[in-house]
Amino acid sequence: MRSMKNSMIYILGAILLLAGCKEKPKDSTSPEEVAASGPDIKMYVLDGGTVLVNNLELFAQDTTYRGQSAEFADAYYVIVHPEGTLMWDAGLSEQLVGMPEPYTSPDGNFTVSRPDSLVNQLKAIGMAPEDIDFLALSHTHFDHSGHAEALPKATWLVQEAEYNWVLSPVVEAAQPDMFNAVNDIKNVKKIKGDYDVFGDGTVQIKYMPGHTPGHCTLHIQLPEAGDVLLSGDLYHLELNRVNKRVPIFNYDVKQTLESMEAFEAYADSVGARVVLQHSKEDFDKMPKAPEYLK
Ligand SMILES: [Zn+2]
């Protein structure tokens, strides 16, 4: 290995000399190390609120969770890349900030709260809403689209299938809050399938539908922390990942199961650290803004 490395350094040196450049000192970073570290990317984890699930039975097709409840984290993420800044998901509604009591949905299934506003949370990492260039939502349920319309310069990268669904007359009539959370976004780029956000493979939206028609996960290649795969709502609980349980309210069960299979194969192939976005355990393990993963 050493002799191969030495000969590569020699070849590189010869190329640099031919190009009329100065040869680098011997202790400089090797080409292999440059390739391994990749561009300078940071990932911030921000707290978009808490969801108390009062009726966990909704999160399986059978009665496995009858009578159980759970506390879900509701994170959103800011990924700073040399070519731009992406926000992944948008937490719960900012209307919850400062409410004296957490809000319980009329059906009693969920009790939700949010600790702080987007502006304050971004301020803590030296940013403002206008600094976000791209917004991508794992999907458009209420707990992921809270401040989606509060990013004046962002382009919403959205699966065409998700866009057509959430802005359909059916959803507008049945779930107006979900429709209204994204209806006024001006800059929209519709995508179909996987999407490489910055064109260098380091931040990739992975199309994994079923929870909703255009549900996605996100693969980030960090220079030091390595590959991270954010699950969106493919799995809400570790137990659902282990047992391949599908929530009762998913758009398409068969498609969800296919996405679970694709997700696991992909996670294995890239050796990614999988983060279940609603898992409080996973959330607690991540550094929180202003700290970051890089
Ligand atoms: Zn969710």
PDB file of C-alpha atoms and ligand atoms in Angstrom:
ATOM      1  CA  MET A   1       0.000   0.000   0.000  1.00  0.00           C
ATOM      2  CA  ARG A   2       2.766   2.408   1.008  1.00  0.00           C
ATOM      3  CA  SER A   3       4.677   1.965  -2.242  1.00  0.00           C
ATOM      4  CA  MET A   4       1.468   2.438  -4.243  1.00  0.00           C
ATOM      5  CA  LYS A   5       0.743   5.630  -2.309  1.00  0.00           C
ATOM      6  CA  ASN A   6       4.292   6.851  -2.848  1.00  0.00           C
ATOM      7  CA  SER A   7       4.101   6.217  -6.566  1.00  0.00           C
ATOM      8  CA  MET A   8       0.760   8.050  -6.739  1.00  0.00           C
ATOM      9  CA  ILE A   9       2.300  11.028  -4.953  1.00  0.00           C
ATOM     10  CA  TYR A  10       5.189  10.849  -7.427  1.00  0.00           C
ATOM     11  CA  ILE A  11       2.807  10.800 -10.388  1.00  0.00           C
ATOM     12  CA  LEU A  12       0.809  13.687  -8.939  1.00  0.00           C
ATOM     13  CA  GLY A  13       4.051  15.611  -8.385  1.00  0.00           C
ATOM     14  CA  ALA A  14       5.093  14.986 -11.976  1.00  0.00           C
ATOM     15  CA  ILE A  15       1.725  16.202 -13.256  1.00  0.00           C
ATOM     16  CA  LEU A  16       1.957  19.340 -11.137  1.00  0.00           C
ATOM     17  CA  LEU A  17       5.494  20.015 -12.394  1.00  0.00           C
ATOM     18  CA  LEU A  18       4.398  19.493 -16.000  1.00  0.00           C
ATOM     19  CA  ALA A  19       1.588  21.961 -15.429  1.00  0.00           C
ATOM     20  CA  GLY A  20       4.136  24.472 -14.251  1.00  0.00           C
ATOM     21  CA  CYS A  21       2.933  24.416 -10.643  1.00  0.00           C
ATOM     22  CA  LYS A  22       5.002  24.107  -7.529  1.00  0.00           C
ATOM     23  CA  GLU A  23       5.141  20.612  -6.062  1.00  0.00           C
ATOM     24  CA  LYS A  24       3.193  20.368  -2.817  1.00  0.00           C
ATOM     25  CA  PRO A  25       5.100  19.656   0.386  1.00  0.00           C
ATOM     26  CA  LYS A  26       5.144  15.957   1.283  1.00  0.00           C
ATOM     27  CA  ASP A  27       2.908  16.328   4.353  1.00  0.00           C
ATOM     28  CA  SER A  28      -0.012  17.909   2.427  1.00  0.00           C
ATOM     29  CA  THR A  29      -3.356  16.094   2.058  1.00  0.00           C
ATOM     30  CA  SER A  30      -3.201  13.253  -0.433  1.00  0.00           C
ATOM     31  CA  PRO A  31      -5.665  13.103  -3.353  1.00  0.00           C
ATOM     32  CA  GLU A  32      -7.298  10.067  -1.719  1.00  0.00           C
ATOM     33  CA  GLU A  33      -7.915  12.029   1.474  1.00  0.00           C
ATOM     34  CA  VAL A  34      -9.381  14.966  -0.454  1.00  0.00           C
ATOM     35  CA  ALA A  35     -11.788  12.608  -2.235  1.00  0.00           C
ATOM     36  CA  ALA A  36     -12.790  10.960   1.054  1.00  0.00           C
ATOM     37  CA  SER A  37     -13.502  14.186   2.897  1.00  0.00           C
ATOM     38  CA  GLY A  38     -15.635  15.777   0.127  1.00  0.00           C
ATOM     39  CA  PRO A  39     -17.093  19.282   0.222  1.00  0.00           C
ATOM     40  CA  ASP A  40     -17.529  21.104   3.499  1.00  0.00           C
ATOM     41  CA  ILE A  41     -21.101  20.275   4.594  1.00  0.00           C
ATOM     42  CA  LYS A  42     -22.742  20.952   7.948  1.00  0.00           C
ATOM     43  CA  MET A  43     -26.029  19.591   9.234  1.00  0.00           C
ATOM     44  CA  TYR A  44     -27.944  21.366  11.987  1.00  0.00           C
ATOM     45  CA  VAL A  45     -30.757  19.624  13.891  1.00  0.00           C
ATOM     46  CA  LEU A  46     -33.525  21.974  15.050  1.00  0.00           C
ATOM     47  CA  ASP A  47     -36.500  21.327  17.295  1.00  0.00           C
ATOM     48  CA  GLY A  48     -39.775  21.681  15.379  1.00  0.00           C
ATOM     49  CA  GLY A  49     -41.840  20.593  18.377  1.00  0.00           C
ATOM     50  CA  THR A  50     -43.232  17.570  20.137  1.00  0.00           C
ATOM     51  CA  VAL A  51     -46.129  15.304  19.202  1.00  0.00           C
ATOM     52  CA  LEU A  52     -47.767  13.312  21.976  1.00  0.00           C
ATOM     53  CA  VAL A  53     -49.525  10.461  20.241  1.00  0.00           C
ATOM     54  CA  ASN A  54     -52.455   9.694  22.519  1.00  0.00           C
ATOM     55  CA  ASN A  55     -53.636   6.804  20.347  1.00  0.00           C
ATOM     56  CA  LEU A  56     -50.650   4.819  19.116  1.00  0.00           C
ATOM     57  CA  GLU A  57     -52.974   2.245  17.531  1.00  0.00           C
ATOM     58  CA  LEU A  58     -52.983   4.519  14.455  1.00  0.00           C
ATOM     59  CA  PHE A  59     -49.396   3.471  13.752  1.00  0.00           C
ATOM     60  CA  ALA A  60     -50.074  -0.157  12.783  1.00  0.00           C
ATOM     61  CA  GLN A  61     -52.546  -1.936  10.509  1.00  0.00           C
ATOM     62  CA  ASP A  62     -53.561  -4.210  13.397  1.00  0.00           C
ATOM     63  CA  THR A  63     -54.318  -3.664  17.094  1.00  0.00           C
ATOM     64  CA  THR A  64     -50.700  -4.104  18.265  1.00  0.00           C
ATOM     65  CA  TYR A  65     -50.550  -0.669  19.881  1.00  0.00           C
ATOM     66  CA  ARG A  66     -54.096  -0.534  21.308  1.00  0.00           C
ATOM     67  CA  GLY A  67     -54.225   1.513  24.491  1.00  0.00           C
ATOM     68  CA  GLN A  68     -50.657   2.771  24.095  1.00  0.00           C
ATOM     69  CA  SER A  69     -49.336   6.305  23.726  1.00  0.00           C
ATOM     70  CA  ALA A  70     -45.943   7.715  22.746  1.00  0.00           C
ATOM     71  CA  GLU A  71     -43.963  10.919  22.565  1.00  0.00           C
ATOM     72  CA  PHE A  72     -42.590  11.785  19.121  1.00  0.00           C
ATOM     73  CA  ALA A  73     -39.801  14.241  18.435  1.00  0.00           C
ATOM     74  CA  ASP A  74     -40.433  16.553  15.464  1.00  0.00           C
ATOM     75  CA  ALA A  75     -37.076  17.731  14.173  1.00  0.00           C
ATOM     76  CA  TYR A  76     -36.221  19.730  11.100  1.00  0.00           C
ATOM     77  CA  TYR A  77     -32.771  20.105   9.587  1.00  0.00           C
ATOM     78  CA  VAL A  78     -30.611  22.744   7.927  1.00  0.00           C
ATOM     79  CA  ILE A  79     -27.929  21.432   5.586  1.00  0.00           C
ATOM     80  CA  VAL A  80     -25.280  23.981   4.651  1.00  0.00           C
ATOM     81  CA  HIS A  81     -23.437  23.057   1.436  1.00  0.00           C
ATOM     82  CA  PRO A  82     -20.892  25.276  -0.399  1.00  0.00           C
ATOM     83  CA  GLU A  83     -23.444  25.607  -3.255  1.00  0.00           C
ATOM     84  CA  GLY A  84     -26.426  26.545  -1.083  1.00  0.00           C
ATOM     85  CA  THR A  85     -28.534  25.785   1.968  1.00  0.00           C
ATOM     86  CA  LEU A  86     -31.312  23.212   2.155  1.00  0.00           C
ATOM     87  CA  MET A  87     -33.964  22.957   4.840  1.00  0.00           C
ATOM     88  CA  TRP A  88     -35.379  19.468   5.279  1.00  0.00           C
ATOM     89  CA  ASP A  89     -38.890  19.491   6.807  1.00  0.00           C
ATOM     90  CA  ALA A  90     -40.499  22.427   8.581  1.00  0.00           C
ATOM     91  CA  GLY A  91     -41.724  21.310  11.990  1.00  0.00           C
ATOM     92  CA  LEU A  92     -45.107  22.012  13.529  1.00  0.00           C
ATOM     93  CA  SER A  93     -47.120  25.199  13.068  1.00  0.00           C
ATOM     94  CA  GLU A  94     -45.553  28.344  14.495  1.00  0.00           C
ATOM     95  CA  GLN A  95     -48.992  29.222  15.877  1.00  0.00           C
ATOM     96  CA  LEU A  96     -48.182  26.791  18.693  1.00  0.00           C
ATOM     97  CA  VAL A  97     -45.220  28.873  19.897  1.00  0.00           C
ATOM     98  CA  GLY A  98     -46.048  30.601  23.179  1.00  0.00           C
ATOM     99  CA  MET A  99     -49.417  28.897  23.670  1.00  0.00           C
ATOM    100  CA  PRO A 100     -50.098  28.431  27.398  1.00  0.00           C
ATOM    101  CA  GLU A 101     -51.039  24.769  26.877  1.00  0.00           C
ATOM    102  CA  PRO A 102     -50.128  22.214  24.208  1.00  0.00           C
ATOM    103  CA  TYR A 103     -52.867  21.873  21.578  1.00  0.00           C
ATOM    104  CA  THR A 104     -54.926  18.696  21.307  1.00  0.00           C
ATOM    105  CA  SER A 105     -56.547  17.855  17.976  1.00  0.00           C
ATOM    106  CA  PRO A 106     -60.370  17.654  18.009  1.00  0.00           C
ATOM    107  CA  ASP A 107     -60.223  13.854  17.552  1.00  0.00           C
ATOM    108  CA  GLY A 108     -57.963  13.613  20.623  1.00  0.00           C
ATOM    109  CA  ASN A 109     -55.290  11.628  18.790  1.00  0.00           C
ATOM    110  CA  PHE A 110     -52.458  14.168  19.003  1.00  0.00           C
ATOM    111  CA  THR A 111     -51.277  16.792  21.487  1.00  0.00           C
ATOM    112  CA  VAL A 112     -48.729  19.115  19.916  1.00  0.00           C
ATOM    113  CA  SER A 113     -46.414  21.927  20.983  1.00  0.00           C
ATOM    114  CA  ARG A 114     -43.522  23.902  19.526  1.00  0.00           C
ATOM    115  CA  PRO A 115     -40.817  25.528  21.681  1.00  0.00           C
ATOM    116  CA  ASP A 116     -39.740  28.472  19.521  1.00  0.00           C
ATOM    117  CA  SER A 117     -40.173  30.319  16.228  1.00  0.00           C
ATOM    118  CA  LEU A 118     -38.295  29.728  13.000  1.00  0.00           C
ATOM    119  CA  VAL A 119     -36.676  33.182  13.171  1.00  0.00           C
ATOM    120  CA  ASN A 120     -35.322  32.610  16.684  1.00  0.00           C
ATOM    121  CA  GLN A 121     -34.175  29.088  15.921  1.00  0.00           C
ATOM    122  CA  LEU A 122     -32.321  30.214  12.783  1.00  0.00           C
ATOM    123  CA  LYS A 123     -30.854  33.196  14.641  1.00  0.00           C
ATOM    124  CA  ALA A 124     -29.172  30.736  17.005  1.00  0.00           C
ATOM    125  CA  ILE A 125     -27.159  29.405  14.044  1.00  0.00           C
ATOM    126  CA  GLY A 126     -26.472  32.849  12.575  1.00  0.00           C
ATOM    127  CA  MET A 127     -29.077  32.559   9.825  1.00  0.00           C
ATOM    128  CA  ALA A 128     -32.386  34.109   8.789  1.00  0.00           C
ATOM    129  CA  PRO A 129     -35.315  32.667   6.773  1.00  0.00           C
ATOM    130  CA  GLU A 130     -34.065  34.406   3.599  1.00  0.00           C
ATOM    131  CA  ASP A 131     -30.795  32.447   3.817  1.00  0.00           C
ATOM    132  CA  ILE A 132     -32.553  29.194   2.950  1.00  0.00           C
ATOM    133  CA  ASP A 133     -32.185  28.438  -0.788  1.00  0.00           C
ATOM    134  CA  PHE A 134     -34.076  25.158  -0.976  1.00  0.00           C
ATOM    135  CA  LEU A 135     -36.886  23.595   1.013  1.00  0.00           C
ATOM    136  CA  ALA A 136     -37.709  19.905   0.774  1.00  0.00           C
ATOM    137  CA  LEU A 137     -40.348  18.197   2.907  1.00  0.00           C
ATOM    138  CA  SER A 138     -40.279  14.479   3.515  1.00  0.00           C
ATOM    139  CA  HIS A 139     -44.040  14.869   2.953  1.00  0.00           C
ATOM    140  CA  THR A 140     -46.744  17.446   3.555  1.00  0.00           C
ATOM    141  CA  HIS A 141     -48.452  16.223   6.749  1.00  0.00           C
ATOM    142  CA  PHE A 142     -49.046  18.995   9.309  1.00  0.00           C
ATOM    143  CA  ASP A 143     -46.086  18.039  11.511  1.00  0.00           C
ATOM    144  CA  HIS A 144     -43.598  18.557   8.640  1.00  0.00           C
ATOM    145  CA  SER A 145     -44.931  21.689   6.933  1.00  0.00           C
ATOM    146  CA  GLY A 146     -45.344  24.110   9.873  1.00  0.00           C
ATOM    147  CA  HIS A 147     -43.225  27.027   8.641  1.00  0.00           C
ATOM    148  CA  ALA A 148     -42.972  25.958   4.987  1.00  0.00           C
ATOM    149  CA  GLU A 149     -44.319  29.305   3.751  1.00  0.00           C
ATOM    150  CA  ALA A 150     -41.974  31.426   5.881  1.00  0.00           C
ATOM    151  CA  LEU A 151     -38.892  31.073   3.637  1.00  0.00           C
ATOM    152  CA  PRO A 152     -39.093  33.975   1.141  1.00  0.00           C
ATOM    153  CA  LYS A 153     -36.208  32.952  -1.129  1.00  0.00           C
ATOM    154  CA  ALA A 154     -36.438  29.176  -0.972  1.00  0.00           C
ATOM    155  CA  THR A 155     -37.378  26.981  -3.884  1.00  0.00           C
ATOM    156  CA  TRP A 156     -39.606  24.119  -2.791  1.00  0.00           C
ATOM    157  CA  LEU A 157     -38.285  20.870  -4.239  1.00  0.00           C
ATOM    158  CA  VAL A 158     -41.396  18.713  -4.314  1.00  0.00           C
ATOM    159  CA  GLN A 159     -42.358  15.440  -5.911  1.00  0.00           C
ATOM    160  CA  GLU A 160     -44.929  16.083  -8.600  1.00  0.00           C
ATOM    161  CA  ALA A 161     -47.116  13.334  -7.070  1.00  0.00           C
ATOM    162  CA  GLU A 162     -47.039  15.048  -3.646  1.00  0.00           C
ATOM    163  CA  TYR A 163     -47.746  18.466  -5.142  1.00  0.00           C
ATOM    164  CA  ASN A 164     -50.723  17.242  -7.157  1.00  0.00           C
ATOM    165  CA  TRP A 165     -52.106  15.421  -4.117  1.00  0.00           C
ATOM    166  CA  VAL A 166     -51.719  18.052  -1.373  1.00  0.00           C
ATOM    167  CA  LEU A 167     -53.035  20.843  -3.603  1.00  0.00           C
ATOM    168  CA  SER A 168     -55.970  18.819  -4.921  1.00  0.00           C
ATOM    169  CA  PRO A 169     -59.579  19.885  -4.264  1.00  0.00           C
ATOM    170  CA  VAL A 170     -60.042  16.652  -2.268  1.00  0.00           C
ATOM    171  CA  VAL A 171     -57.302  17.533   0.253  1.00  0.00           C
ATOM    172  CA  GLU A 172     -58.347  21.191   0.273  1.00  0.00           C
ATOM    173  CA  ALA A 173     -61.832  20.118   1.371  1.00  0.00           C
ATOM    174  CA  ALA A 174     -60.876  17.306   3.758  1.00  0.00           C
ATOM    175  CA  GLN A 175     -57.634  18.653   5.286  1.00  0.00           C
ATOM    176  CA  PRO A 176     -57.528  22.402   4.639  1.00  0.00           C
ATOM    177  CA  ASP A 177     -54.666  22.995   7.130  1.00  0.00           C
ATOM    178  CA  MET A 178     -52.393  20.727   5.119  1.00  0.00           C
ATOM    179  CA  PHE A 179     -53.400  22.432   1.858  1.00  0.00           C
ATOM    180  CA  ASN A 180     -52.959  25.922   3.311  1.00  0.00           C
ATOM    181  CA  ALA A 181     -49.511  25.184   4.769  1.00  0.00           C
ATOM    182  CA  VAL A 182     -47.975  25.032   1.270  1.00  0.00           C
ATOM    183  CA  ASN A 183     -50.525  26.681  -1.023  1.00  0.00           C
ATOM    184  CA  ASP A 184     -48.798  30.090  -1.055  1.00  0.00           C
ATOM    185  CA  ILE A 185     -45.240  28.920  -1.754  1.00  0.00           C
ATOM    186  CA  LYS A 186     -44.141  30.895  -4.808  1.00  0.00           C
ATOM    187  CA  ASN A 187     -40.962  29.159  -5.988  1.00  0.00           C
ATOM    188  CA  VAL A 188     -41.679  25.548  -6.807  1.00  0.00           C
ATOM    189  CA  LYS A 189     -39.531  23.001  -8.598  1.00  0.00           C
ATOM    190  CA  LYS A 190     -41.413  19.792  -9.256  1.00  0.00           C
ATOM    191  CA  ILE A 191     -39.266  16.674  -9.327  1.00  0.00           C
ATOM    192  CA  LYS A 192     -39.961  13.060 -10.194  1.00  0.00           C
ATOM    193  CA  GLY A 193     -38.055  10.363  -8.334  1.00  0.00           C
ATOM    194  CA  ASP A 194     -34.617  10.698  -6.734  1.00  0.00           C
ATOM    195  CA  TYR A 195     -33.026  14.140  -6.883  1.00  0.00           C
ATOM    196  CA  ASP A 196     -29.406  15.214  -6.370  1.00  0.00           C
ATOM    197  CA  VAL A 197     -29.822  18.652  -4.735  1.00  0.00           C
ATOM    198  CA  PHE A 198     -26.356  20.120  -5.391  1.00  0.00           C
ATOM    199  CA  GLY A 199     -25.319  17.918  -8.319  1.00  0.00           C
ATOM    200  CA  ASP A 200     -22.372  16.267  -6.545  1.00  0.00           C
ATOM    201  CA  GLY A 201     -24.142  13.350  -4.864  1.00  0.00           C
ATOM    202  CA  THR A 202     -23.642  14.653  -1.333  1.00  0.00           C
ATOM    203  CA  VAL A 203     -27.284  15.556  -0.639  1.00  0.00           C
ATOM    204  CA  GLN A 204     -29.863  13.341  -2.300  1.00  0.00           C
ATOM    205  CA  ILE A 205     -33.628  13.256  -1.987  1.00  0.00           C
ATOM    206  CA  LYS A 206     -34.704   9.611  -2.234  1.00  0.00           C
ATOM    207  CA  TYR A 207     -38.236   9.011  -3.513  1.00  0.00           C
ATOM    208  CA  MET A 208     -39.833   6.466  -1.165  1.00  0.00           C
ATOM    209  CA  PRO A 209     -43.596   6.840  -1.543  1.00  0.00           C
ATOM    210  CA  GLY A 210     -46.440   5.175   0.327  1.00  0.00           C
ATOM    211  CA  HIS A 211     -46.873   7.194   3.523  1.00  0.00           C
ATOM    212  CA  THR A 212     -48.056   9.895   1.127  1.00  0.00           C
ATOM    213  CA  PRO A 213     -47.911   9.856  -2.716  1.00  0.00           C
ATOM    214  CA  GLY A 214     -44.591  11.712  -2.834  1.00  0.00           C
ATOM    215  CA  HIS A 215     -42.965  10.767   0.468  1.00  0.00           C
ATOM    216  CA  CYS A 216     -39.146  10.992   0.454  1.00  0.00           C
ATOM    217  CA  THR A 217     -36.127  10.343   2.639  1.00  0.00           C
ATOM    218  CA  LEU A 218     -32.844  12.279   2.583  1.00  0.00           C
ATOM    219  CA  HIS A 219     -29.281  10.977   2.189  1.00  0.00           C
ATOM    220  CA  ILE A 220     -26.476  13.309   3.315  1.00  0.00           C
ATOM    221  CA  GLN A 221     -22.774  12.521   2.929  1.00  0.00           C
ATOM    222  CA  LEU A 222     -20.998  14.439   5.673  1.00  0.00           C
ATOM    223  CA  PRO A 223     -17.230  14.865   5.389  1.00  0.00           C
ATOM    224  CA  GLU A 224     -16.464  13.576   8.887  1.00  0.00           C
ATOM    225  CA  ALA A 225     -19.635  12.011  10.316  1.00  0.00           C
ATOM    226  CA  GLY A 226     -20.198   9.990   7.129  1.00  0.00           C
ATOM    227  CA  ASP A 227     -23.490   8.980   5.535  1.00  0.00           C
ATOM    228  CA  VAL A 228     -26.735   9.888   7.272  1.00  0.00           C
ATOM    229  CA  LEU A 229     -30.159   8.762   6.092  1.00  0.00           C
ATOM    230  CA  LEU A 230     -33.138  10.732   7.436  1.00  0.00           C
ATOM    231  CA  SER A 231     -36.196   8.490   7.384  1.00  0.00           C
ATOM    232  CA  GLY A 232     -38.964  11.029   6.937  1.00  0.00           C
ATOM    233  CA  ASP A 233     -42.040   9.138   8.152  1.00  0.00           C
ATOM    234  CA  LEU A 234     -41.176   5.823   6.527  1.00  0.00           C
ATOM    235  CA  TYR A 235     -40.906   4.598  10.119  1.00  0.00           C
ATOM    236  CA  HIS A 236     -42.196   6.495  13.144  1.00  0.00           C
ATOM    237  CA  LEU A 237     -40.915   3.956  15.672  1.00  0.00           C
ATOM    238  CA  GLU A 238     -37.961   1.586  15.865  1.00  0.00           C
ATOM    239  CA  LEU A 239     -40.494  -1.208  16.451  1.00  0.00           C
ATOM    240  CA  ASN A 240     -42.152  -0.361  13.137  1.00  0.00           C
ATOM    241  CA  ARG A 241     -38.799  -0.638  11.401  1.00  0.00           C
ATOM    242  CA  VAL A 242     -38.077  -4.026  12.967  1.00  0.00           C
ATOM    243  CA  ASN A 243     -41.560  -5.401  12.267  1.00  0.00           C
ATOM    244  CA  LYS A 244     -42.336  -3.498   9.026  1.00  0.00           C
ATOM    245  CA  ARG A 245     -45.525  -2.059  10.489  1.00  0.00           C
ATOM    246  CA  VAL A 246     -47.455   0.429   8.399  1.00  0.00           C
ATOM    247  CA  PRO A 247     -49.614   3.148   9.983  1.00  0.00           C
ATOM    248  CA  ILE A 248     -53.339   2.858   9.379  1.00  0.00           C
ATOM    249  CA  PHE A 249     -53.466   6.299   7.698  1.00  0.00           C
ATOM    250  CA  ASN A 250     -50.815   5.649   5.049  1.00  0.00           C
ATOM    251  CA  TYR A 251     -51.769   6.481   1.478  1.00  0.00           C
ATOM    252  CA  ASP A 252     -50.647   3.139   0.019  1.00  0.00           C
ATOM    253  CA  VAL A 253     -49.659   0.120   2.128  1.00  0.00           C
ATOM    254  CA  LYS A 254     -48.061  -1.941  -0.676  1.00  0.00           C
ATOM    255  CA  GLN A 255     -46.020   1.025  -1.868  1.00  0.00           C
ATOM    256  CA  THR A 256     -44.909   1.692   1.745  1.00  0.00           C
ATOM    257  CA  LEU A 257     -43.662  -1.889   2.137  1.00  0.00           C
ATOM    258  CA  GLU A 258     -41.768  -1.605  -1.163  1.00  0.00           C
ATOM    259  CA  SER A 259     -40.215   1.661   0.018  1.00  0.00           C
ATOM    260  CA  MET A 260     -39.178   0.024   3.300  1.00  0.00           C
ATOM    261  CA  GLU A 261     -37.392  -2.678   1.328  1.00  0.00           C
ATOM    262  CA  ALA A 262     -35.712  -0.123  -0.938  1.00  0.00           C
ATOM    263  CA  PHE A 263     -34.705   1.996   2.063  1.00  0.00           C
ATOM    264  CA  GLU A 264     -33.040  -0.895   3.902  1.00  0.00           C
ATOM    265  CA  ALA A 265     -31.165  -2.011   0.784  1.00  0.00           C
ATOM    266  CA  TYR A 266     -30.008   1.548   0.148  1.00  0.00           C
ATOM    267  CA  ALA A 267     -28.978   2.132   3.789  1.00  0.00           C
ATOM    268  CA  ASP A 268     -26.918  -1.071   3.662  1.00  0.00           C
ATOM    269  CA  SER A 269     -25.313  -0.203   0.338  1.00  0.00           C
ATOM    270  CA  VAL A 270     -24.069   3.195   1.504  1.00  0.00           C
ATOM    271  CA  GLY A 271     -23.448   2.169   5.131  1.00  0.00           C
ATOM    272  CA  ALA A 272     -25.599   5.017   6.404  1.00  0.00           C
ATOM    273  CA  ARG A 273     -26.492   5.982   9.942  1.00  0.00           C
ATOM    274  CA  VAL A 274     -30.294   5.808   9.881  1.00  0.00           C
ATOM    275  CA  VAL A 275     -32.141   8.496  11.822  1.00  0.00           C
ATOM    276  CA  LEU A 276     -35.855   7.988  12.507  1.00  0.00           C
ATOM    277  CA  GLN A 277     -37.068  11.551  12.575  1.00  0.00           C
ATOM    278  CA  HIS A 278     -39.898  10.981  15.090  1.00  0.00           C
ATOM    279  CA  SER A 279     -37.821   8.792  17.406  1.00  0.00           C
ATOM    280  CA  LYS A 280     -37.101  10.661  20.610  1.00  0.00           C
ATOM    281  CA  GLU A 281     -34.136   8.347  21.221  1.00  0.00           C
ATOM    282  CA  ASP A 282     -32.613   9.204  17.836  1.00  0.00           C
ATOM    283  CA  PHE A 283     -33.331  12.912  18.356  1.00  0.00           C
ATOM    284  CA  ASP A 284     -31.666  12.869  21.783  1.00  0.00           C
ATOM    285  CA  LYS A 285     -28.536  11.282  20.302  1.00  0.00           C
ATOM    286  CA  MET A 286     -28.030  14.049  17.721  1.00  0.00           C
ATOM    287  CA  PRO A 287     -26.145  17.282  18.467  1.00  0.00           C
ATOM    288  CA  LYS A 288     -28.663  20.164  18.535  1.00  0.00           C
ATOM    289  CA  ALA A 289     -28.221  23.589  16.978  1.00  0.00           C
ATOM    290  CA  PRO A 290     -26.071  25.635  17.410  1.00  0.00           C
ATOM    291  CA  GLU A 291     -23.929  22.505  17.450  1.00  0.00           C
ATOM    292  CA  TYR A 292     -23.862  20.585  14.190  1.00  0.00           C
ATOM    293  CA  LEU A 293     -22.749  17.393  12.504  1.00  0.00           C
ATOM    294  CA  LYS A 294     -20.099  17.710   9.822  1.00  0.00           C
TER     295      LYS A 294
HETATM  296 ZN    ZN B   1     -44.615  12.997  10.907  1.00  0.00          ZN
END
